Amino acid sequence: MAQLVQEYLDQIRAEHLANTDGALADYIPELARVDPDALGLSLCLADGYVYECGDSATEFTIQSVSKPFTYALALDRIGRQGVDAKIGVEPSGEAFNEISVDKNTKAPKNPMINAGAVAAVSLIPGVSADHRFDQILEFYSAFAGRRLSVDLDVYASEKATGSRNRAIAYMLQSFGVLDGDPDEILDVYFRQCSINVTSTDLARMATTLARGGVEPRSGRRVTSAAVVQRTLSVMVTCGMYDAAGDWVSAVGMPAKSGVGGGITAALPGQLGIGVYSPLLDAKGHSVRGVEVCRSLSVNLGLHFMSVTRESRSTVRASYDARPGVRVYELHGDLLFAGAEQVLRNIEQECSEFDVAILEVSRVDDIDATARRMLAGMREFLTAAGKKGFLVDPDDTLRLAGVPDSRATVFATLDDALNAADHAVSGPPASDR
Ligand code: GLU
């Protein structure tokens, strides 16, 4: 059943593979040299479990996907007031490299465009470029749960060609926004853009955001929930630059893209997504990255405006009611991430039982995705020589379209346990 989600991701990737629209970034030779067909897709659940497919192990440079993380670091180190004094939070509706500031405050409009990102670097306290950068690399690595590295060739090229960013930094200095030497700050910014990641790293980093600042595998707190809340807010409104409105309507997740071909998207409380596909649209977003995120959002019901309730701690209890008969009591709302968690538990434990009973009388609501996944669970259990029963007095989980679902759905736990006894030991003699 983990297999079910895996197959689904493989299918999404296959659907989008043929799309060759867009062009590689070519402002530096390293970006123009990558494989245009690469498509990596990773999904990291709130407990750190990762599904990945395609070129998910291919490293590419993080580029502007770095911006929310450096902004978070600035918030973490000097606090909101200090950051707000230098960087706004209003969508600019402009391209990422627009040479612009707010008319009145002279501060960059938000931290997701280059002007704001350069200002954010200047807010990281440090005695030298190396000192600032070390903190950045360490912070990103903590989000990803592994030590990240820098692509030195990309860094050298960024540094050699970054006239526009230089113009931005000097403009900010003239307005009194930049603390420090513009060239030193730019050096750090170019290095931060050149950090290598994979789509799986981006998924993990997004999940750390989705978990309110806790890296899921180690359980380590990287930054505070308040920092994450602010960072995700700015990602929602400004992360996709002048395509932010379209993105929020169609995909509905805080996200950030980069010209290296990466996109990171976080669904608070539930999961993180990372995509890598280097062919870009006119606005600098990965063409297939955007399309894949759209599909995931629609098909798995991930739009954050449709997820208004907690959906993580879905398994309330699990216990053996009889030898070979395990009961899983679910509660809350069953959406993609909750259903995935239930199915993965059942798959991992399925050698320990003959019958799994899902007690769903305390489930308030279930969406179409979770219903499809539960239907898949029954098929999986049958194929594994096991049985899957549901206790569903309110018919919340009626498995529409699934043949013989009536035979495995019961009104009470006792009814399901009786049926399980038959299944485990065969019907009593009087019934034979
Ligand atoms: N290094 C690029 C720049 O600062 C990043 C742009 C992007 O990824 O959107 O121009």
Coordinates of C-alpha atoms in Angstrom, one line a residue, residues 91-94 110 112 233-253 255 283 285 304:
P91 CA 3.5 40.5 -3.1
S92 CA 5.3 42.6 -5.7
G93 CA 3.6 41.2 -8.8
E94 CA 7.1 41.6 -10.4
N110 CA 9.2 40.9 0.0
M112 CA 11.2 36.1 -2.2
S233 CA 2.8 33.0 4.8
V234 CA 5.3 34.8 2.6
M235 CA 5.7 31.7 0.5
V236 CA 2.0 31.7 -0.1
T237 CA 1.7 35.3 -1.2
C238 CA 5.1 35.8 -2.9
G239 CA 6.8 32.4 -3.4
M240 CA 5.8 32.1 -7.1
Y241 CA 6.6 35.7 -7.9
D242 CA 4.2 37.2 -10.5
A243 CA 2.5 33.8 -10.9
A244 CA 1.6 33.6 -7.2
G245 CA -2.2 34.1 -7.6
D246 CA -2.5 31.4 -10.2
W247 CA -0.4 29.0 -8.1
V248 CA -2.5 29.6 -5.0
S249 CA -5.7 29.1 -6.8
A250 CA -4.7 26.0 -8.7
V251 CA -2.3 24.3 -6.3
G252 CA -2.9 25.9 -2.9
M253 CA 0.3 25.2 -1.0
A255 CA 5.8 27.0 -2.3
K283 CA 8.6 33.4 -15.4
H285 CA 9.3 28.2 -12.9
F304 CA -4.7 24.1 1.8

